[in-house]
PDB file of C-alpha atoms and ligand atoms in Angstrom:
ATOM      1  CA  UNK A  23       0.886   7.616  -6.982  1.00  0.00           C
ATOM      2  CA  UNK A  24       0.401   5.455  -3.893  1.00  0.00           C
ATOM      3  CA  UNK A  25      -2.168   7.006  -1.590  1.00  0.00           C
ATOM      4  CA  UNK A  26      -1.002   7.056   1.971  1.00  0.00           C
ATOM      5  CA  UNK A  27      -4.496   7.915   3.105  1.00  0.00           C
ATOM      6  CA  UNK A  28      -7.870   6.270   3.065  1.00  0.00           C
ATOM      7  CA  UNK A  29     -10.502   7.616   0.694  1.00  0.00           C
ATOM      8  CA  UNK A  30     -14.029   6.838   1.829  1.00  0.00           C
ATOM      9  CA  UNK A  31     -15.656   8.925  -0.923  1.00  0.00           C
ATOM     10  CA  UNK A  32     -16.553   7.940  -4.468  1.00  0.00           C
ATOM     11  CA  UNK A  33     -18.061   9.618  -7.521  1.00  0.00           C
ATOM     12  CA  UNK A  34     -21.500   8.853  -6.091  1.00  0.00           C
ATOM     13  CA  UNK A  35     -20.831  11.200  -3.147  1.00  0.00           C
ATOM     14  CA  UNK A  36     -19.846  14.189  -5.278  1.00  0.00           C
ATOM     15  CA  UNK A  37     -22.036  17.305  -5.097  1.00  0.00           C
ATOM     16  CA  UNK A  38     -24.052  17.458  -8.359  1.00  0.00           C
ATOM     17  CA  UNK A  39     -22.014  19.466 -10.834  1.00  0.00           C
ATOM     18  CA  UNK A  40     -24.855  21.861 -11.669  1.00  0.00           C
ATOM     19  CA  UNK A  41     -25.313  22.675  -8.004  1.00  0.00           C
ATOM     20  CA  UNK A  42     -21.604  23.326  -7.643  1.00  0.00           C
ATOM     21  CA  UNK A  43     -21.402  25.784 -10.539  1.00  0.00           C
ATOM     22  CA  UNK A  44     -24.627  27.552  -9.760  1.00  0.00           C
ATOM     23  CA  UNK A  45     -24.695  27.601  -6.012  1.00  0.00           C
ATOM     24  CA  UNK A  46     -24.784  31.354  -5.613  1.00  0.00           C
ATOM     25  CA  UNK A  47     -27.222  31.813  -8.452  1.00  0.00           C
ATOM     26  CA  UNK A  48     -29.448  29.107  -7.068  1.00  0.00           C
ATOM     27  CA  UNK A  49     -29.447  30.717  -3.661  1.00  0.00           C
ATOM     28  CA  UNK A  50     -29.927  34.230  -4.959  1.00  0.00           C
ATOM     29  CA  UNK A  51     -32.750  32.995  -7.149  1.00  0.00           C
ATOM     30  CA  UNK A  52     -34.389  31.088  -4.375  1.00  0.00           C
ATOM     31  CA  UNK A  53     -34.378  34.151  -2.211  1.00  0.00           C
ATOM     32  CA  UNK A  54     -36.262  36.363  -4.598  1.00  0.00           C
ATOM     33  CA  UNK A  55     -38.162  34.356  -7.189  1.00  0.00           C
ATOM     34  CA  UNK A  56     -40.423  31.413  -7.573  1.00  0.00           C
ATOM     35  CA  UNK A  57     -37.543  29.027  -7.963  1.00  0.00           C
ATOM     36  CA  UNK A  58     -38.152  27.546  -4.563  1.00  0.00           C
ATOM     37  CA  UNK A  59     -41.618  26.541  -5.651  1.00  0.00           C
ATOM     38  CA  UNK A  60     -40.200  25.105  -8.873  1.00  0.00           C
ATOM     39  CA  UNK A  61     -37.822  23.088  -6.806  1.00  0.00           C
ATOM     40  CA  UNK A  62     -40.880  21.587  -5.169  1.00  0.00           C
ATOM     41  CA  UNK A  63     -40.302  23.002  -1.735  1.00  0.00           C
ATOM     42  CA  UNK A  64     -43.042  23.504   0.788  1.00  0.00           C
ATOM     43  CA  UNK A  65     -44.196  27.007   1.674  1.00  0.00           C
ATOM     44  CA  UNK A  66     -42.808  26.397   5.097  1.00  0.00           C
ATOM     45  CA  UNK A  67     -39.383  25.570   3.751  1.00  0.00           C
ATOM     46  CA  UNK A  68     -39.482  28.643   1.518  1.00  0.00           C
ATOM     47  CA  UNK A  69     -40.427  30.815   4.453  1.00  0.00           C
ATOM     48  CA  UNK A  70     -37.576  29.362   6.439  1.00  0.00           C
ATOM     49  CA  UNK A  71     -35.212  30.258   3.626  1.00  0.00           C
ATOM     50  CA  UNK A  72     -36.548  33.798   3.286  1.00  0.00           C
ATOM     51  CA  UNK A  73     -35.585  34.526   6.858  1.00  0.00           C
ATOM     52  CA  UNK A  74     -31.911  33.909   6.218  1.00  0.00           C
ATOM     53  CA  UNK A  75     -31.666  34.285   2.470  1.00  0.00           C
ATOM     54  CA  UNK A  76     -29.550  37.448   2.517  1.00  0.00           C
ATOM     55  CA  UNK A  77     -27.022  35.864   4.825  1.00  0.00           C
ATOM     56  CA  UNK A  78     -27.036  32.734   2.741  1.00  0.00           C
ATOM     57  CA  UNK A  79     -26.307  34.573  -0.444  1.00  0.00           C
ATOM     58  CA  UNK A  80     -23.611  36.831   0.941  1.00  0.00           C
ATOM     59  CA  UNK A  81     -22.021  33.968   2.792  1.00  0.00           C
ATOM     60  CA  UNK A  82     -21.600  32.002  -0.389  1.00  0.00           C
ATOM     61  CA  UNK A  83     -19.404  34.756  -1.712  1.00  0.00           C
ATOM     62  CA  UNK A  84     -16.073  33.112  -2.086  1.00  0.00           C
ATOM     63  CA  UNK A  85     -13.522  35.184  -3.974  1.00  0.00           C
ATOM     64  CA  UNK A  86     -13.494  38.498  -2.172  1.00  0.00           C
ATOM     65  CA  UNK A  87     -11.011  40.069  -4.588  1.00  0.00           C
ATOM     66  CA  UNK A  88     -13.880  40.153  -7.076  1.00  0.00           C
ATOM     67  CA  UNK A  89     -16.453  41.576  -4.708  1.00  0.00           C
ATOM     68  CA  UNK A  90     -18.125  40.671  -1.468  1.00  0.00           C
ATOM     69  CA  UNK A  91     -21.841  41.204  -1.419  1.00  0.00           C
ATOM     70  CA  UNK A  92     -24.214  41.910  -4.289  1.00  0.00           C
ATOM     71  CA  UNK A  93     -22.111  41.213  -7.347  1.00  0.00           C
ATOM     72  CA  UNK A  94     -21.349  37.622  -8.009  1.00  0.00           C
ATOM     73  CA  UNK A  95     -17.566  37.083  -8.062  1.00  0.00           C
ATOM     74  CA  UNK A  96     -18.235  34.874 -11.056  1.00  0.00           C
ATOM     75  CA  UNK A  97     -19.293  37.994 -12.970  1.00  0.00           C
ATOM     76  CA  UNK A  98     -15.972  39.768 -12.371  1.00  0.00           C
ATOM     77  CA  UNK A  99     -13.518  36.917 -12.251  1.00  0.00           C
ATOM     78  CA  UNK A 100     -13.112  36.864 -16.034  1.00  0.00           C
ATOM     79  CA  UNK A 101     -11.184  40.145 -15.655  1.00  0.00           C
ATOM     80  CA  UNK A 102      -8.240  38.242 -14.195  1.00  0.00           C
ATOM     81  CA  UNK A 103      -5.452  37.338 -16.606  1.00  0.00           C
ATOM     82  CA  UNK A 104      -4.166  33.856 -15.830  1.00  0.00           C
ATOM     83  CA  UNK A 105      -1.839  33.359 -18.782  1.00  0.00           C
ATOM     84  CA  UNK A 106       1.086  33.876 -18.437  1.00  0.00           C
ATOM     85  CA  UNK A 107       1.272  32.787 -14.798  1.00  0.00           C
ATOM     86  CA  UNK A 108       4.169  32.133 -12.530  1.00  0.00           C
ATOM     87  CA  UNK A 109       4.655  31.365  -8.872  1.00  0.00           C
ATOM     88  CA  UNK A 110       7.518  32.835  -6.901  1.00  0.00           C
ATOM     89  CA  UNK A 111       8.871  30.276  -4.462  1.00  0.00           C
ATOM     90  CA  UNK A 112      11.106  31.947  -1.950  1.00  0.00           C
ATOM     91  CA  UNK A 113      12.474  31.957   1.598  1.00  0.00           C
ATOM     92  CA  UNK A 114      14.078  28.849   3.070  1.00  0.00           C
ATOM     93  CA  UNK A 115      14.401  26.857  -0.151  1.00  0.00           C
ATOM     94  CA  UNK A 116      17.422  25.574  -2.085  1.00  0.00           C
ATOM     95  CA  UNK A 117      16.106  26.705  -5.473  1.00  0.00           C
ATOM     96  CA  UNK A 118      14.248  29.985  -5.012  1.00  0.00           C
ATOM     97  CA  UNK A 119      12.863  31.717  -8.042  1.00  0.00           C
ATOM     98  CA  UNK A 120       9.977  32.369 -10.331  1.00  0.00           C
ATOM     99  CA  UNK A 121       8.465  29.110 -11.582  1.00  0.00           C
ATOM    100  CA  UNK A 122       6.214  29.385 -14.609  1.00  0.00           C
ATOM    101  CA  UNK A 123       3.060  27.324 -14.582  1.00  0.00           C
ATOM    102  CA  UNK A 124       4.568  25.315 -17.434  1.00  0.00           C
ATOM    103  CA  UNK A 125       7.751  24.636 -15.412  1.00  0.00           C
ATOM    104  CA  UNK A 126       5.641  23.357 -12.559  1.00  0.00           C
ATOM    105  CA  UNK A 127       3.161  21.267 -14.525  1.00  0.00           C
ATOM    106  CA  UNK A 128       5.882  19.523 -16.529  1.00  0.00           C
ATOM    107  CA  UNK A 129       7.190  18.073 -13.246  1.00  0.00           C
ATOM    108  CA  UNK A 130       3.865  17.109 -11.689  1.00  0.00           C
ATOM    109  CA  UNK A 131       1.457  14.222 -12.064  1.00  0.00           C
ATOM    110  CA  UNK A 132      -2.140  15.387 -12.040  1.00  0.00           C
ATOM    111  CA  UNK A 133      -4.574  13.100 -10.273  1.00  0.00           C
ATOM    112  CA  UNK A 134      -8.187  13.312  -9.151  1.00  0.00           C
ATOM    113  CA  UNK A 135      -9.033  13.678  -5.476  1.00  0.00           C
ATOM    114  CA  UNK A 136     -12.593  13.580  -4.199  1.00  0.00           C
ATOM    115  CA  UNK A 137     -12.636  15.579  -0.973  1.00  0.00           C
ATOM    116  CA  UNK A 138     -15.150  16.939   1.471  1.00  0.00           C
ATOM    117  CA  UNK A 139     -15.078  20.737   1.489  1.00  0.00           C
ATOM    118  CA  UNK A 140     -16.416  22.553   4.553  1.00  0.00           C
ATOM    119  CA  UNK A 141     -16.764  26.337   4.614  1.00  0.00           C
ATOM    120  CA  UNK A 142     -16.465  28.026   8.002  1.00  0.00           C
ATOM    121  CA  UNK A 143     -19.969  29.395   7.329  1.00  0.00           C
ATOM    122  CA  UNK A 144     -21.285  25.843   7.823  1.00  0.00           C
ATOM    123  CA  UNK A 145     -22.104  24.746   4.296  1.00  0.00           C
ATOM    124  CA  UNK A 146     -20.340  21.856   2.635  1.00  0.00           C
ATOM    125  CA  UNK A 147     -19.841  20.060  -0.638  1.00  0.00           C
ATOM    126  CA  UNK A 148     -18.011  17.028  -1.974  1.00  0.00           C
ATOM    127  CA  UNK A 149     -15.685  18.141  -4.737  1.00  0.00           C
ATOM    128  CA  UNK A 150     -13.676  16.218  -7.342  1.00  0.00           C
ATOM    129  CA  UNK A 151     -10.435  18.167  -7.663  1.00  0.00           C
ATOM    130  CA  UNK A 152      -7.623  17.618 -10.117  1.00  0.00           C
ATOM    131  CA  UNK A 153      -4.165  18.484  -8.942  1.00  0.00           C
ATOM    132  CA  UNK A 154      -0.900  17.383  -7.405  1.00  0.00           C
ATOM    133  CA  UNK A 155       0.455  17.162  -3.893  1.00  0.00           C
ATOM    134  CA  UNK A 156       1.858  20.405  -2.531  1.00  0.00           C
ATOM    135  CA  UNK A 157       4.738  18.331  -1.119  1.00  0.00           C
ATOM    136  CA  UNK A 158       5.877  17.569  -4.671  1.00  0.00           C
ATOM    137  CA  UNK A 159       6.059  21.268  -5.503  1.00  0.00           C
ATOM    138  CA  UNK A 160       7.887  22.106  -2.274  1.00  0.00           C
ATOM    139  CA  UNK A 161      10.362  19.304  -2.956  1.00  0.00           C
ATOM    140  CA  UNK A 162      10.940  20.744  -6.415  1.00  0.00           C
ATOM    141  CA  UNK A 163      12.092  23.963  -4.744  1.00  0.00           C
ATOM    142  CA  UNK A 164      13.981  22.065  -2.022  1.00  0.00           C
ATOM    143  CA  UNK A 165      12.827  22.837   1.521  1.00  0.00           C
ATOM    144  CA  UNK A 166      15.663  23.826   3.829  1.00  0.00           C
ATOM    145  CA  UNK A 167      16.106  22.527   7.355  1.00  0.00           C
ATOM    146  CA  UNK A 168      15.075  25.645   9.224  1.00  0.00           C
ATOM    147  CA  UNK A 169      11.701  25.951   7.483  1.00  0.00           C
ATOM    148  CA  UNK A 170       8.706  25.506   9.783  1.00  0.00           C
ATOM    149  CA  UNK A 171       5.833  27.192   7.933  1.00  0.00           C
ATOM    150  CA  UNK A 172       4.627  27.860   4.415  1.00  0.00           C
ATOM    151  CA  UNK A 173       3.037  31.203   3.515  1.00  0.00           C
ATOM    152  CA  UNK A 174       0.867  31.704   0.422  1.00  0.00           C
ATOM    153  CA  UNK A 175      -0.276  34.813  -1.408  1.00  0.00           C
ATOM    154  CA  UNK A 176      -2.982  35.339  -3.997  1.00  0.00           C
ATOM    155  CA  UNK A 177      -2.467  37.562  -7.021  1.00  0.00           C
ATOM    156  CA  UNK A 178      -3.102  41.231  -6.270  1.00  0.00           C
ATOM    157  CA  UNK A 179      -3.774  43.075  -9.508  1.00  0.00           C
ATOM    158  CA  UNK A 180      -6.133  45.831  -8.489  1.00  0.00           C
ATOM    159  CA  UNK A 181      -7.196  46.802 -12.011  1.00  0.00           C
ATOM    160  CA  UNK A 182      -8.417  43.246 -12.568  1.00  0.00           C
ATOM    161  CA  UNK A 183      -9.831  42.732  -9.090  1.00  0.00           C
ATOM    162  CA  UNK A 184     -12.515  45.286  -8.250  1.00  0.00           C
ATOM    163  CA  UNK A 185     -13.068  43.898  -4.752  1.00  0.00           C
ATOM    164  CA  UNK A 186      -9.577  44.896  -3.693  1.00  0.00           C
ATOM    165  CA  UNK A 187     -10.642  48.552  -3.757  1.00  0.00           C
ATOM    166  CA  UNK A 188     -12.301  47.874  -0.439  1.00  0.00           C
ATOM    167  CA  UNK A 189     -10.360  47.138   2.716  1.00  0.00           C
ATOM    168  CA  UNK A 190     -12.429  44.057   3.513  1.00  0.00           C
ATOM    169  CA  UNK A 191      -9.325  41.984   4.088  1.00  0.00           C
ATOM    170  CA  UNK A 192      -5.601  42.618   4.034  1.00  0.00           C
ATOM    171  CA  UNK A 193      -4.638  42.266   0.395  1.00  0.00           C
ATOM    172  CA  UNK A 194      -3.110  40.279  -1.072  1.00  0.00           C
ATOM    173  CA  UNK A 195      -5.163  37.429   0.390  1.00  0.00           C
ATOM    174  CA  UNK A 196      -2.702  35.523   2.567  1.00  0.00           C
ATOM    175  CA  UNK A 197      -2.782  32.068   4.024  1.00  0.00           C
ATOM    176  CA  UNK A 198      -0.372  29.745   5.752  1.00  0.00           C
ATOM    177  CA  UNK A 199       0.248  26.219   6.927  1.00  0.00           C
ATOM    178  CA  UNK A 200       2.669  24.574   9.280  1.00  0.00           C
ATOM    179  CA  UNK A 201       5.296  22.704   7.237  1.00  0.00           C
ATOM    180  CA  UNK A 202       4.051  19.268   8.331  1.00  0.00           C
ATOM    181  CA  UNK A 203       0.520  20.215   7.251  1.00  0.00           C
ATOM    182  CA  UNK A 204       1.838  21.470   3.927  1.00  0.00           C
ATOM    183  CA  UNK A 205       3.791  18.242   3.341  1.00  0.00           C
ATOM    184  CA  UNK A 206       0.844  16.011   4.251  1.00  0.00           C
ATOM    185  CA  UNK A 207      -0.249  13.815   1.316  1.00  0.00           C
ATOM    186  CA  UNK A 208      -3.833  15.094   1.557  1.00  0.00           C
ATOM    187  CA  UNK A 209      -2.726  18.675   0.890  1.00  0.00           C
ATOM    188  CA  UNK A 210      -3.362  19.416  -2.743  1.00  0.00           C
ATOM    189  CA  UNK A 211      -2.504  22.098  -5.257  1.00  0.00           C
ATOM    190  CA  UNK A 212      -5.553  22.052  -7.490  1.00  0.00           C
ATOM    191  CA  UNK A 213      -5.466  22.849 -11.193  1.00  0.00           C
ATOM    192  CA  UNK A 214      -8.912  21.533 -12.054  1.00  0.00           C
ATOM    193  CA  UNK A 215     -12.342  20.697 -10.803  1.00  0.00           C
ATOM    194  CA  UNK A 216     -14.919  18.241 -12.201  1.00  0.00           C
ATOM    195  CA  UNK A 217     -12.280  17.238 -14.733  1.00  0.00           C
ATOM    196  CA  UNK A 218     -12.111  20.773 -16.193  1.00  0.00           C
ATOM    197  CA  UNK A 219      -9.450  23.436 -15.767  1.00  0.00           C
ATOM    198  CA  UNK A 220     -10.182  25.609 -12.716  1.00  0.00           C
ATOM    199  CA  UNK A 221     -12.421  28.520 -13.687  1.00  0.00           C
ATOM    200  CA  UNK A 222     -11.091  31.891 -12.557  1.00  0.00           C
ATOM    201  CA  UNK A 223     -13.724  32.167  -9.865  1.00  0.00           C
ATOM    202  CA  UNK A 224     -12.465  28.971  -8.283  1.00  0.00           C
ATOM    203  CA  UNK A 225      -8.856  30.108  -8.177  1.00  0.00           C
ATOM    204  CA  UNK A 226      -7.293  29.524 -11.590  1.00  0.00           C
ATOM    205  CA  UNK A 227      -4.751  28.457 -12.448  1.00  0.00           C
ATOM    206  CA  UNK A 228      -3.478  27.090  -9.133  1.00  0.00           C
ATOM    207  CA  UNK A 229      -5.123  27.021  -5.705  1.00  0.00           C
ATOM    208  CA  UNK A 230      -4.593  25.226  -2.462  1.00  0.00           C
ATOM    209  CA  UNK A 231      -6.974  22.588  -1.082  1.00  0.00           C
ATOM    210  CA  UNK A 232      -6.615  21.451   2.532  1.00  0.00           C
ATOM    211  CA  UNK A 233      -9.615  19.202   3.088  1.00  0.00           C
ATOM    212  CA  UNK A 234      -9.483  18.973   6.903  1.00  0.00           C
ATOM    213  CA  UNK A 235      -9.488  22.773   7.314  1.00  0.00           C
ATOM    214  CA  UNK A 236     -12.198  25.384   6.787  1.00  0.00           C
ATOM    215  CA  UNK A 237     -12.532  26.538   3.198  1.00  0.00           C
ATOM    216  CA  UNK A 238     -10.844  29.902   3.633  1.00  0.00           C
ATOM    217  CA  UNK A 239      -7.486  28.155   4.086  1.00  0.00           C
ATOM    218  CA  UNK A 240      -7.825  26.955   0.478  1.00  0.00           C
ATOM    219  CA  UNK A 241      -6.305  30.095  -1.003  1.00  0.00           C
ATOM    220  CA  UNK A 242      -6.972  30.770  -4.672  1.00  0.00           C
ATOM    221  CA  UNK A 243      -4.865  31.970  -7.600  1.00  0.00           C
ATOM    222  CA  UNK A 244      -1.514  31.613  -5.842  1.00  0.00           C
ATOM    223  CA  UNK A 245       1.458  33.695  -7.025  1.00  0.00           C
ATOM    224  CA  UNK A 246       3.828  33.416  -4.091  1.00  0.00           C
ATOM    225  CA  UNK A 247       4.941  30.682  -1.707  1.00  0.00           C
ATOM    226  CA  UNK A 248       7.385  31.474   1.082  1.00  0.00           C
ATOM    227  CA  UNK A 249       9.087  28.939   3.332  1.00  0.00           C
ATOM    228  CA  UNK A 250       9.707  30.532   6.694  1.00  0.00           C
ATOM    229  CA  UNK A 251      10.629  29.803  10.296  1.00  0.00           C
ATOM    230  CA  UNK A 252       7.856  32.035  11.664  1.00  0.00           C
ATOM    231  CA  UNK A 253       4.111  31.528  11.700  1.00  0.00           C
ATOM    232  CA  UNK A 254       2.887  33.714   8.820  1.00  0.00           C
ATOM    233  CA  UNK A 255       0.133  36.292   9.072  1.00  0.00           C
ATOM    234  CA  UNK A 256      -3.074  35.235   7.362  1.00  0.00           C
ATOM    235  CA  UNK A 257      -5.787  37.549   6.028  1.00  0.00           C
ATOM    236  CA  UNK A 258      -8.775  36.196   7.952  1.00  0.00           C
ATOM    237  CA  UNK A 259      -6.819  35.912  11.160  1.00  0.00           C
ATOM    238  CA  UNK A 260      -5.622  39.519  10.752  1.00  0.00           C
ATOM    239  CA  UNK A 261      -9.211  40.623  10.117  1.00  0.00           C
ATOM    240  CA  UNK A 262     -10.601  38.877  13.195  1.00  0.00           C
ATOM    241  CA  UNK A 263      -8.311  36.621  15.143  1.00  0.00           C
ATOM    242  CA  UNK A 264     -10.970  35.672  17.669  1.00  0.00           C
ATOM    243  CA  UNK A 265     -13.199  34.238  14.947  1.00  0.00           C
ATOM    244  CA  UNK A 266     -10.584  32.888  12.557  1.00  0.00           C
ATOM    245  CA  UNK A 267      -7.586  31.084  13.980  1.00  0.00           C
ATOM    246  CA  UNK A 268      -4.385  30.202  12.202  1.00  0.00           C
ATOM    247  CA  UNK A 269      -5.130  26.481  12.310  1.00  0.00           C
ATOM    248  CA  UNK A 270      -8.791  26.554  11.258  1.00  0.00           C
ATOM    249  CA  UNK A 271      -9.160  22.808  11.545  1.00  0.00           C
ATOM    250  CA  UNK A 272     -12.740  21.669  11.032  1.00  0.00           C
ATOM    251  CA  UNK A 273     -13.898  20.837  14.540  1.00  0.00           C
ATOM    252  CA  UNK A 274     -17.529  20.244  15.541  1.00  0.00           C
ATOM    253  CA  UNK A 275     -16.610  20.812  19.197  1.00  0.00           C
ATOM    254  CA  UNK A 276     -15.226  24.326  18.800  1.00  0.00           C
ATOM    255  CA  UNK A 277     -17.936  26.851  17.968  1.00  0.00           C
ATOM    256  CA  UNK A 278     -17.372  29.950  15.912  1.00  0.00           C
ATOM    257  CA  UNK A 279     -18.109  32.839  18.318  1.00  0.00           C
ATOM    258  CA  UNK A 280     -21.302  33.563  16.324  1.00  0.00           C
ATOM    259  CA  UNK A 281     -22.520  30.080  15.413  1.00  0.00           C
ATOM    260  CA  UNK A 282     -22.099  26.401  16.151  1.00  0.00           C
ATOM    261  CA  UNK A 283     -19.822  24.272  14.002  1.00  0.00           C
ATOM    262  CA  UNK A 284     -21.470  21.048  15.145  1.00  0.00           C
ATOM    263  CA  UNK A 285     -23.432  20.624  11.911  1.00  0.00           C
ATOM    264  CA  UNK A 286     -23.408  21.804   8.315  1.00  0.00           C
ATOM    265  CA  UNK A 287     -25.695  22.236   5.343  1.00  0.00           C
ATOM    266  CA  UNK A 288     -24.670  20.018   2.442  1.00  0.00           C
ATOM    267  CA  UNK A 289     -25.230  21.646  -0.946  1.00  0.00           C
ATOM    268  CA  UNK A 290     -26.991  19.442  -3.457  1.00  0.00           C
ATOM    269  CA  UNK A 291     -29.474  16.704  -2.857  1.00  0.00           C
ATOM    270  CA  UNK A 292     -31.988  19.477  -2.217  1.00  0.00           C
ATOM    271  CA  UNK A 293     -31.128  22.821  -0.700  1.00  0.00           C
ATOM    272  CA  UNK A 294     -33.392  21.994   2.188  1.00  0.00           C
ATOM    273  CA  UNK A 295     -31.698  18.730   2.956  1.00  0.00           C
ATOM    274  CA  UNK A 296     -31.298  18.229   6.658  1.00  0.00           C
ATOM    275  CA  UNK A 297     -28.157  19.577   8.207  1.00  0.00           C
ATOM    276  CA  UNK A 298     -25.725  16.807   8.931  1.00  0.00           C
ATOM    277  CA  UNK A 299     -23.257  16.446  11.756  1.00  0.00           C
ATOM    278  CA  UNK A 300     -19.838  17.920  11.035  1.00  0.00           C
ATOM    279  CA  UNK A 301     -17.029  15.389  11.335  1.00  0.00           C
ATOM    280  CA  UNK A 302     -13.843  15.917  13.351  1.00  0.00           C
ATOM    281  CA  UNK A 303     -11.145  17.175  10.978  1.00  0.00           C
ATOM    282  CA  UNK A 304     -13.874  17.047   8.321  1.00  0.00           C
ATOM    283  CA  UNK A 305     -13.722  13.256   8.237  1.00  0.00           C
ATOM    284  CA  UNK A 306      -9.924  13.052   7.926  1.00  0.00           C
ATOM    285  CA  UNK A 307      -9.240  12.380  11.593  1.00  0.00           C
ATOM    286  CA  UNK A 308      -7.393   9.100  11.021  1.00  0.00           C
ATOM    287  CA  UNK A 309      -5.058  10.829   8.602  1.00  0.00           C
ATOM    288  CA  UNK A 310      -4.319  14.089  10.397  1.00  0.00           C
ATOM    289  CA  UNK A 311      -5.115  13.861  14.125  1.00  0.00           C
ATOM    290  CA  UNK A 312      -1.508  12.873  14.875  1.00  0.00           C
ATOM    291  CA  UNK A 313      -0.328  16.274  13.595  1.00  0.00           C
ATOM    292  CA  UNK A 314      -2.063  17.918  16.548  1.00  0.00           C
ATOM    293  CA  UNK A 315      -1.347  15.442  19.327  1.00  0.00           C
ATOM    294  CA  UNK A 316      -1.180  17.168  22.685  1.00  0.00           C
ATOM    295  CA  UNK A 317      -2.407  20.515  21.315  1.00  0.00           C
ATOM    296  CA  UNK A 318      -5.317  22.360  22.885  1.00  0.00           C
ATOM    297  CA  UNK A 319      -7.576  22.594  19.824  1.00  0.00           C
ATOM    298  CA  UNK A 320      -9.776  25.238  21.469  1.00  0.00           C
ATOM    299  CA  UNK A 321      -6.825  27.511  22.003  1.00  0.00           C
ATOM    300  CA  UNK A 322      -5.175  26.730  18.676  1.00  0.00           C
ATOM    301  CA  UNK A 323      -8.419  26.914  16.671  1.00  0.00           C
TER     302      UNK A 323
HETATM  303  N1  MTE B   3      -7.803  34.502  -2.728  1.00  0.00           N
HETATM  304  C1  MTE B   3      -8.920  34.017  -2.148  1.00  0.00           C
HETATM  305  N2  MTE B   3      -8.979  32.705  -1.840  1.00  0.00           N
HETATM  306  C2  MTE B   3     -10.121  32.191  -1.249  1.00  0.00           C
HETATM  307  C3  MTE B   3     -11.202  33.044  -0.915  1.00  0.00           C
HETATM  308  C4  MTE B   3     -11.108  34.438  -1.261  1.00  0.00           C
HETATM  309  O1  MTE B   3     -12.020  35.246  -1.011  1.00  0.00           O
HETATM  310  N3  MTE B   3      -9.957  34.874  -1.883  1.00  0.00           N
HETATM  311  N4  MTE B   3     -12.314  32.507  -0.295  1.00  0.00           N
HETATM  312  C5  MTE B   3     -12.101  31.269   0.498  1.00  0.00           C
HETATM  313  C6  MTE B   3     -13.345  30.679   0.988  1.00  0.00           C
HETATM  314  S1  MTE B   3     -14.110  31.462   2.309  1.00  0.00           S
HETATM  315  C7  MTE B   3     -13.851  29.494   0.495  1.00  0.00           C
HETATM  316  S2  MTE B   3     -15.183  28.721   1.208  1.00  0.00           S
HETATM  317  C8  MTE B   3     -13.245  28.867  -0.710  1.00  0.00           C
HETATM  318  C9  MTE B   3     -14.312  28.659  -1.782  1.00  0.00           C
HETATM  319  O2  MTE B   3     -13.786  27.972  -2.873  1.00  0.00           O
HETATM  320  P1  MTE B   3     -14.703  27.697  -4.152  1.00  0.00           P
HETATM  321  O3  MTE B   3     -15.320  28.996  -4.583  1.00  0.00           O
HETATM  322  O4  MTE B   3     -13.802  27.131  -5.200  1.00  0.00           O
HETATM  323  O5  MTE B   3     -15.720  26.719  -3.708  1.00  0.00           O
HETATM  324  O6  MTE B   3     -12.179  29.636  -1.250  1.00  0.00           O
HETATM  325  C10 MTE B   3     -11.316  30.229  -0.300  1.00  0.00           C
HETATM  326  N5  MTE B   3     -10.169  30.848  -0.964  1.00  0.00           N
HETATM  327 MO1   MO B   4     -15.675  30.000   3.090  1.00  0.00          MO
END
């Protein structure tokens, strides 16, 4: 597939695979054990970590349906059944219906995309995803003229998702994009990571990846896609609209009300690696800035 975007990243930039898989464990371990010393860190650096270790660990929690704080979502995510799986595509489409994963995959070409990934909590990684362009899936269903937005929903199966017992967020987890964002060639439906099928904890069997937006837009384990003419409600925005906007574009110039977004902590290459400056649109400015021409990015954050 011809890339209509510039990729400035290569395999050499990817976050070390072991760091990716173990990031919560590594952080939890560092907080309480001698691991920091084993990692060769100075006492000063360890002390610095101790002061924010609890926040660090909880903030790395990344599949709230399987729990938010103490328990690692990785420990519960195996409860989720991902086979069989189908995605309902509905709303303003020519061919609405329930598409099985097999139906979808037989029509798609899987490719690898190495993308920056920036969580709103100011940590970042470089991730090799496997997947296909969301545009190809939407075209399969046939987007109708009046459609302006795309809404996504995660599976909600309470007996398999212990975190959904708590009203942390509006369940099912909901996200949304403007149609032009959804059709952008950078916008990926991921089926794999590091060349392996997506593990449950990372959103098996199908999750969204929008590399110029904060990580929470990359909704996991999608079961429903709705084409609509109205801006959809999204779980984080419903929970706290002041802190989490609909757009959620990575923007070093627009602070989160509780912290700056000007820099980020890259995972890997040493947990104590210096924070690095956050890039406008997470480094994808050339590709996506035109989508937001004339918009007040502070207001539409
Ligand atoms: N359904 C669902 N999708 C989700 C989340 C979640 O809690 N539930 N967390 C989001 C957040 S905050 C981040 S940073 C990414 C993390 O993706 P990863 O665990 O694959 O790195 O998933 C996003 N997608
Ligand atoms: Mo996140």
